[in-house]
GROMACS .gro file of C-alpha atoms in nm:
model
  301
    1MET     CA    1   0.000   0.000   0.000
    2LEU     CA    2   0.140   0.337  -0.103
    3THR     CA    3   0.215   0.594   0.161
    4LEU     CA    4   0.097   0.952   0.129
    5ASN     CA    5   0.448   1.071   0.037
    6SER     CA    6   0.474   0.805  -0.234
    7GLN     CA    7   0.141   0.916  -0.379
    8LEU     CA    8   0.253   1.276  -0.383
    9LEU     CA    9   0.579   1.184  -0.555
   10THR     CA   10   0.387   0.987  -0.817
   11PHE     CA   11   0.148   1.278  -0.879
   12ASN     CA   12   0.432   1.529  -0.914
   13SER     CA   13   0.615   1.302  -1.157
   14VAL     CA   14   0.307   1.275  -1.376
   15ALA     CA   15   0.242   1.650  -1.366
   16GLN     CA   16   0.602   1.730  -1.464
   17ALA     CA   17   0.584   1.483  -1.752
   18THR     CA   18   0.273   1.643  -1.904
   19VAL     CA   19   0.373   2.011  -1.889
   20PRO     CA   20   0.613   2.132  -2.163
   21SER     CA   21   0.941   2.283  -2.053
   22ALA     CA   22   1.000   2.657  -2.066
   23ALA     CA   23   1.235   2.603  -2.359
   24SER     CA   24   0.946   2.472  -2.570
   25VAL     CA   25   0.763   2.808  -2.557
   26ALA     CA   26   0.844   3.036  -2.847
   27PRO     CA   27   1.015   3.371  -2.778
   28ALA     CA   28   0.834   3.695  -2.853
   29ALA     CA   29   0.962   3.712  -3.210
   30GLY     CA   30   0.898   3.346  -3.288
   31VAL     CA   31   0.611   3.117  -3.367
   32ALA     CA   32   0.466   2.919  -3.078
   33PRO     CA   33   0.498   2.542  -3.111
   34VAL     CA   34   0.185   2.331  -3.127
   35GLU     CA   35   0.180   1.974  -3.000
   36ALA     CA   36  -0.084   1.712  -3.064
   37ALA     CA   37  -0.288   1.635  -2.756
   38PRO     CA   38  -0.245   1.275  -2.634
   39GLY     CA   39  -0.618   1.206  -2.636
   40PRO     CA   40  -0.961   1.350  -2.720
   41LYS     CA   41  -0.998   1.513  -2.378
   42THR     CA   42  -0.906   1.872  -2.316
   43LEU     CA   43  -0.627   1.946  -2.069
   44ASN     CA   44  -0.847   2.201  -1.895
   45PRO     CA   45  -1.033   2.018  -1.616
   46ASN     CA   46  -1.301   2.289  -1.608
   47THR     CA   47  -1.390   2.237  -1.975
   48PRO     CA   48  -1.491   1.876  -2.041
   49ALA     CA   49  -1.456   1.757  -2.398
   50SER     CA   50  -1.741   1.610  -2.594
   51ALA     CA   51  -1.709   1.265  -2.735
   52SER     CA   52  -1.657   1.242  -3.108
   53GLY     CA   53  -1.987   1.286  -3.288
   54ALA     CA   54  -2.177   1.347  -2.963
   55TRP     CA   55  -2.350   1.661  -3.087
   56THR     CA   56  -2.712   1.712  -2.984
   57LEU     CA   57  -2.911   1.960  -3.192
   58VAL     CA   58  -3.107   2.193  -2.965
   59LYS     CA   59  -3.256   2.440  -3.210
   60SER     CA   60  -3.225   2.578  -3.563
   61LEU     CA   61  -3.285   2.951  -3.597
   62VAL     CA   62  -3.386   3.075  -3.940
   63LEU     CA   63  -3.215   3.413  -3.972
   64PRO     CA   64  -3.092   3.475  -4.328
   65GLY     CA   65  -2.803   3.719  -4.359
   66ALA     CA   66  -2.694   3.699  -3.996
   67SER     CA   67  -2.349   3.855  -3.970
   68ALA     CA   68  -2.168   3.934  -3.646
   69ALA     CA   69  -2.247   3.726  -3.337
   70SER     CA   70  -2.134   3.685  -2.977
   71VAL     CA   71  -2.219   3.516  -2.647
   72ASP     CA   72  -2.196   3.664  -2.299
   73ARG     CA   73  -2.068   3.500  -1.980
   74ARG     CA   74  -2.415   3.365  -1.902
   75GLY     CA   75  -2.448   3.200  -2.243
   76ALA     CA   76  -2.696   3.445  -2.395
   77LEU     CA   77  -2.661   3.480  -2.773
   78TYR     CA   78  -2.631   3.814  -2.958
   79LEU     CA   79  -2.680   3.843  -3.334
   80ALA     CA   80  -2.684   4.110  -3.602
   81ASP     CA   81  -2.941   4.032  -3.874
   82LYS     CA   82  -2.934   4.131  -4.241
   83ASP     CA   83  -3.085   4.472  -4.155
   84ASN     CA   84  -2.818   4.516  -3.884
   85ASN     CA   85  -3.073   4.497  -3.604
   86LEU     CA   86  -2.927   4.344  -3.290
   87ARG     CA   87  -3.104   4.048  -3.134
   88GLN     CA   88  -3.050   3.907  -2.786
   89LEU     CA   89  -3.151   3.542  -2.738
   90THR     CA   90  -3.144   3.293  -2.453
   91THR     CA   91  -2.900   3.003  -2.451
   92ALA     CA   92  -3.168   2.792  -2.621
   93GLY     CA   93  -3.246   3.057  -2.884
   94GLN     CA   94  -3.556   3.223  -2.736
   95PRO     CA   95  -3.582   3.599  -2.811
   96LEU     CA   96  -3.515   3.846  -2.529
   97ASN     CA   97  -3.442   4.198  -2.660
   98THR     CA   98  -3.391   4.377  -2.991
   99TYR     CA   99  -3.206   4.697  -3.081
  100SER     CA  100  -3.275   4.881  -3.406
  101PRO     CA  101  -3.016   5.148  -3.500
  102ALA     CA  102  -3.132   5.498  -3.579
  103GLN     CA  103  -2.924   5.499  -3.899
  104PRO     CA  104  -2.806   5.215  -4.122
  105GLY     CA  105  -2.460   5.070  -4.085
  106HIS     CA  106  -2.270   4.745  -4.125
  107VAL     CA  107  -2.202   4.560  -3.799
  108ALA     CA  108  -1.845   4.432  -3.831
  109VAL     CA  109  -1.798   4.344  -3.463
  110LEU     CA  110  -2.049   4.242  -3.198
  111GLU     CA  111  -1.895   4.151  -2.862
  112ALA     CA  112  -2.087   4.071  -2.544
  113TRP     CA  113  -1.822   3.906  -2.325
  114ASN     CA  114  -1.764   4.217  -2.114
  115GLN     CA  115  -1.979   4.207  -1.799
  116ASN     CA  116  -2.082   4.572  -1.814
  117SER     CA  117  -2.151   4.652  -2.178
  118VAL     CA  118  -2.194   4.518  -2.530
  119LEU     CA  119  -1.965   4.647  -2.804
  120VAL     CA  120  -2.093   4.714  -3.155
  121PHE     CA  121  -1.848   4.834  -3.420
  122TYR     CA  122  -1.976   4.972  -3.751
  123ASP     CA  123  -1.684   4.960  -3.994
  124ASP     CA  124  -1.855   5.157  -4.272
  125ARG     CA  125  -1.941   5.443  -4.033
  126GLN     CA  126  -1.619   5.402  -3.826
  127GLN     CA  127  -1.836   5.419  -3.518
  128VAL     CA  128  -1.847   5.233  -3.186
  129LEU     CA  129  -2.172   5.182  -3.000
  130LEU     CA  130  -2.185   5.061  -2.639
  131LEU     CA  131  -2.506   4.903  -2.510
  132ASP     CA  132  -2.613   4.775  -2.170
  133ARG     CA  133  -2.730   4.419  -2.102
  134PHE     CA  134  -3.083   4.507  -2.217
  135LEU     CA  135  -2.951   4.650  -2.547
  136ALA     CA  136  -3.018   5.007  -2.439
  137PRO     CA  137  -2.759   5.259  -2.572
  138LEU     CA  138  -2.491   5.380  -2.331
  139SER     CA  139  -2.263   5.581  -2.558
  140GLU     CA  140  -2.166   5.627  -2.921
  141ILE     CA  141  -1.818   5.722  -3.045
  142ARG     CA  142  -1.719   5.842  -3.389
  143LEU     CA  143  -1.368   5.703  -3.419
  144ALA     CA  144  -1.277   5.921  -3.717
  145ASP     CA  145  -1.264   6.217  -3.477
  146TYR     CA  146  -0.983   6.056  -3.276
  147VAL     CA  147  -0.804   5.807  -3.505
  148GLU     CA  148  -0.634   5.922  -3.825
  149GLY     CA  149  -0.644   5.587  -4.004
  150THR     CA  150  -0.918   5.337  -4.084
  151VAL     CA  151  -1.014   5.097  -3.807
  152ARG     CA  152  -1.062   4.741  -3.936
  153THR     CA  153  -1.173   4.568  -3.616
  154ALA     CA  154  -1.208   4.633  -3.243
  155THR     CA  155  -1.245   4.463  -2.906
  156LEU     CA  156  -1.351   4.569  -2.556
  157ALA     CA  157  -1.111   4.513  -2.266
  158PRO     CA  158  -1.233   4.413  -1.916
  159ASP     CA  159  -1.143   4.761  -1.785
  160GLY     CA  160  -1.371   4.925  -2.041
  161LEU     CA  161  -1.095   5.044  -2.275
  162LEU     CA  162  -1.104   4.969  -2.646
  163TRP     CA  163  -0.839   4.802  -2.859
  164LEU     CA  164  -0.853   4.915  -3.222
  165LEU     CA  165  -0.670   4.777  -3.524
  166ASP     CA  166  -0.572   5.079  -3.738
  167GLU     CA  167  -0.533   4.913  -4.076
  168SER     CA  168  -0.416   5.225  -4.260
  169ASN     CA  169  -0.114   5.280  -4.037
  170LEU     CA  170  -0.066   4.919  -3.919
  171VAL     CA  171  -0.098   5.015  -3.552
  172LEU     CA  172  -0.273   4.846  -3.261
  173ARG     CA  173  -0.425   5.131  -3.061
  174GLU     CA  174  -0.575   5.146  -2.713
  175PHE     CA  175  -0.855   5.400  -2.674
  176ASP     CA  176  -1.033   5.533  -2.366
  177PRO     CA  177  -1.405   5.576  -2.450
  178GLN     CA  178  -1.466   5.776  -2.133
  179ALA     CA  179  -1.186   6.032  -2.173
  180LEU     CA  180  -1.215   6.010  -2.556
  181ARG     CA  181  -0.840   5.985  -2.613
  182LEU     CA  182  -0.580   5.740  -2.736
  183VAL     CA  183  -0.392   5.575  -2.449
  184GLN     CA  184  -0.112   5.395  -2.631
  185ASN     CA  185  -0.004   5.260  -2.969
  186THR     CA  186   0.177   4.944  -3.079
  187PRO     CA  187   0.327   4.967  -3.432
  188LEU     CA  188   0.294   4.641  -3.623
  189ASP     CA  189   0.523   4.700  -3.921
  190LEU     CA  190   0.831   4.544  -3.759
  191ILE     CA  191   0.626   4.254  -3.626
  192ILE     CA  192   0.463   4.152  -3.953
  193GLY     CA  193   0.777   4.215  -4.163
  194ARG     CA  194   0.734   4.213  -4.540
  195SER     CA  195   0.413   4.012  -4.541
  196ARG     CA  196   0.083   4.159  -4.656
  197PRO     CA  197  -0.150   4.111  -4.361
  198ASP     CA  198  -0.522   4.054  -4.389
  199PHE     CA  199  -0.649   4.131  -4.040
  200ARG     CA  200  -0.994   3.988  -3.971
  201PHE     CA  201  -1.060   3.962  -3.597
  202LEU     CA  202  -0.948   4.107  -3.264
  203ARG     CA  203  -1.028   3.981  -2.915
  204GLN     CA  204  -0.895   4.028  -2.562
  205TYR     CA  205  -0.920   3.715  -2.350
  206GLN     CA  206  -0.754   3.621  -2.020
  207ASN     CA  207  -0.512   3.917  -2.019
  208ASN     CA  208  -0.396   3.859  -2.376
  209ILE     CA  209  -0.499   4.020  -2.704
  210TYR     CA  210  -0.544   3.796  -3.008
  211LEU     CA  211  -0.521   3.950  -3.355
  212VAL     CA  212  -0.623   3.717  -3.638
  213ASP     CA  213  -0.431   3.764  -3.964
  214ARG     CA  214  -0.574   3.542  -4.236
  215THR     CA  215  -0.239   3.551  -4.417
  216SER     CA  216  -0.001   3.428  -4.149
  217GLY     CA  217  -0.172   3.333  -3.822
  218VAL     CA  218  -0.276   3.474  -3.486
  219PHE     CA  219  -0.062   3.746  -3.326
  220VAL     CA  220  -0.066   3.746  -2.946
  221PHE     CA  221  -0.007   4.057  -2.733
  222ASP     CA  222  -0.025   4.107  -2.358
  223ASN     CA  223  -0.281   4.339  -2.197
  224LEU     CA  224  -0.041   4.633  -2.236
  225GLY     CA  225  -0.008   4.583  -2.609
  226ASN     CA  226   0.339   4.422  -2.600
  227TYR     CA  227   0.394   4.158  -2.867
  228ARG     CA  228   0.446   3.806  -2.730
  229LYS     CA  229   0.429   3.548  -3.010
  230LYS     CA  230   0.244   3.426  -3.317
  231LEU     CA  231   0.033   3.113  -3.338
  232PRO     CA  232   0.077   2.931  -3.673
  233PHE     CA  233  -0.289   2.916  -3.771
  234PRO     CA  234  -0.324   3.088  -4.114
  235GLY     CA  235  -0.642   3.103  -4.320
  236LEU     CA  236  -0.873   3.200  -4.032
  237ASP     CA  237  -1.145   3.465  -4.021
  238PHE     CA  238  -1.226   3.431  -3.653
  239VAL     CA  239  -1.143   3.246  -3.333
  240THR     CA  240  -1.346   3.178  -3.022
  241PHE     CA  241  -1.260   3.079  -2.666
  242ARG     CA  242  -1.386   2.831  -2.409
  243GLY     CA  243  -1.215   2.783  -2.075
  244ASP     CA  244  -0.839   2.775  -2.133
  245GLU     CA  245  -0.874   2.688  -2.502
  246LEU     CA  246  -0.880   2.884  -2.825
  247ALA     CA  247  -1.107   2.726  -3.086
  248TYR     CA  248  -1.127   2.767  -3.462
  249LEU     CA  249  -1.275   2.596  -3.765
  250SER     CA  250  -1.040   2.443  -4.022
  251GLY     CA  251  -1.052   2.148  -4.259
  252GLY     CA  252  -1.408   2.062  -4.167
  253GLN     CA  253  -1.317   2.015  -3.801
  254LEU     CA  254  -1.332   2.216  -3.483
  255HIS     CA  255  -0.980   2.266  -3.344
  256PHE     CA  256  -0.912   2.335  -2.975
  257PHE     CA  257  -0.573   2.486  -2.886
  258HIS     CA  258  -0.479   2.497  -2.518
  259LEU     CA  259  -0.349   2.846  -2.440
  260TYR     CA  260  -0.099   2.736  -2.177
  261ASN     CA  261  -0.003   2.374  -2.248
  262LEU     CA  262   0.023   2.453  -2.622
  263THR     CA  263  -0.146   2.128  -2.723
  264GLU     CA  264  -0.420   2.086  -2.980
  265ARG     CA  265  -0.713   1.850  -3.020
  266THR     CA  266  -0.982   1.825  -3.287
  267GLN     CA  267  -1.346   1.733  -3.295
  268PRO     CA  268  -1.553   1.649  -3.604
  269LEU     CA  269  -1.842   1.880  -3.681
  270PRO     CA  270  -2.202   1.759  -3.655
  271ALA     CA  271  -2.283   1.522  -3.941
  272ASP     CA  272  -2.574   1.736  -4.059
  273LEU     CA  273  -2.370   2.059  -4.073
  274ASP     CA  274  -2.196   2.178  -4.390
  275ALA     CA  275  -1.865   2.334  -4.280
  276THR     CA  276  -1.846   2.549  -4.595
  277THR     CA  277  -2.158   2.741  -4.486
  278VAL     CA  278  -2.033   2.826  -4.135
  279ARG     CA  279  -1.945   3.193  -4.092
  280GLN     CA  280  -1.868   3.190  -3.723
  281VAL     CA  281  -1.851   2.950  -3.428
  282LEU     CA  282  -1.933   3.049  -3.070
  283LEU     CA  283  -1.892   2.832  -2.761
  284SER     CA  284  -2.040   2.853  -2.413
  285ASP     CA  285  -2.010   2.606  -2.127
  286GLN     CA  286  -2.291   2.388  -2.261
  287TYR     CA  287  -2.366   2.498  -2.616
  288ALA     CA  288  -2.201   2.549  -2.954
  289TYR     CA  289  -2.350   2.805  -3.193
  290PHE     CA  290  -2.275   2.771  -3.565
  291VAL     CA  291  -2.368   3.088  -3.755
  292THR     CA  292  -2.443   3.010  -4.121
  293ALA     CA  293  -2.584   3.201  -4.418
  294LYS     CA  294  -2.931   3.075  -4.330
  295GLY     CA  295  -2.929   3.126  -3.954
  296VAL     CA  296  -2.790   2.961  -3.643
  297GLN     CA  297  -2.756   2.594  -3.550
  298ILE     CA  298  -2.745   2.542  -3.172
  299TYR     CA  299  -2.595   2.217  -3.041
  300GLN     CA  300  -2.545   2.093  -2.689
  301LEU     CA  301  -2.190   1.987  -2.611
   0.00000   0.00000   0.00000
């Protein structure tokens, strides 16, 4: 019979064998390594993995032309329809609230992860709209009055500040929507080198900022805008997060990349879902939302 000390030594040996060494993590100017996960289960104990093919369809929402989408921390779903009205739905797809803009505009970013407000970015109007949890307007900011270049995408930080990708000048900018001023700037020209970037998506998650470049991969910055590394995932339009994992759609499969152990696992998509029609994937603790050209498919994980 093992003693308590023997059990502890065995546990520590296993833990040290499963965590990559510090030398395996890429430096700031390099590309982070990706290792294949040893099994279908995620390494995050708080995010259980679904068995292969174990998708359960909960509801199909018919919403042609749905564009930007997001989920909040409670699992509520937010969608922009073809007329750029914003819809708030329950986790199972039941309607809650609707916001209709006073003037037309294309919703490029809809982000509801922040606990205090919902971010809406209109790229054609270069305007940011902040709403409360009932989709009532809080403030509206015309970015052209404060940023010289053209903003391609935006994200809302936990402290209420905005991160903006200035595509014209290749600068990642931090903006204070309360004081209406730029806080800091991170030039990207030296980071991207001679490549021609095609920036598609920006998101702050767990004290890091993830900038998706369809050409070369996902650039990672810390919460002060300092460049850390690049994840070698080219060809993406978006990423999503669940627990300690970054998820994206590629090759007809859903890929889960562990943010700290740097391992990756895959899961086949539902058999009745055409991967070529999926515009965006969102994940909550219990549900997966696949936004397509026809609407939203909601599956239980």
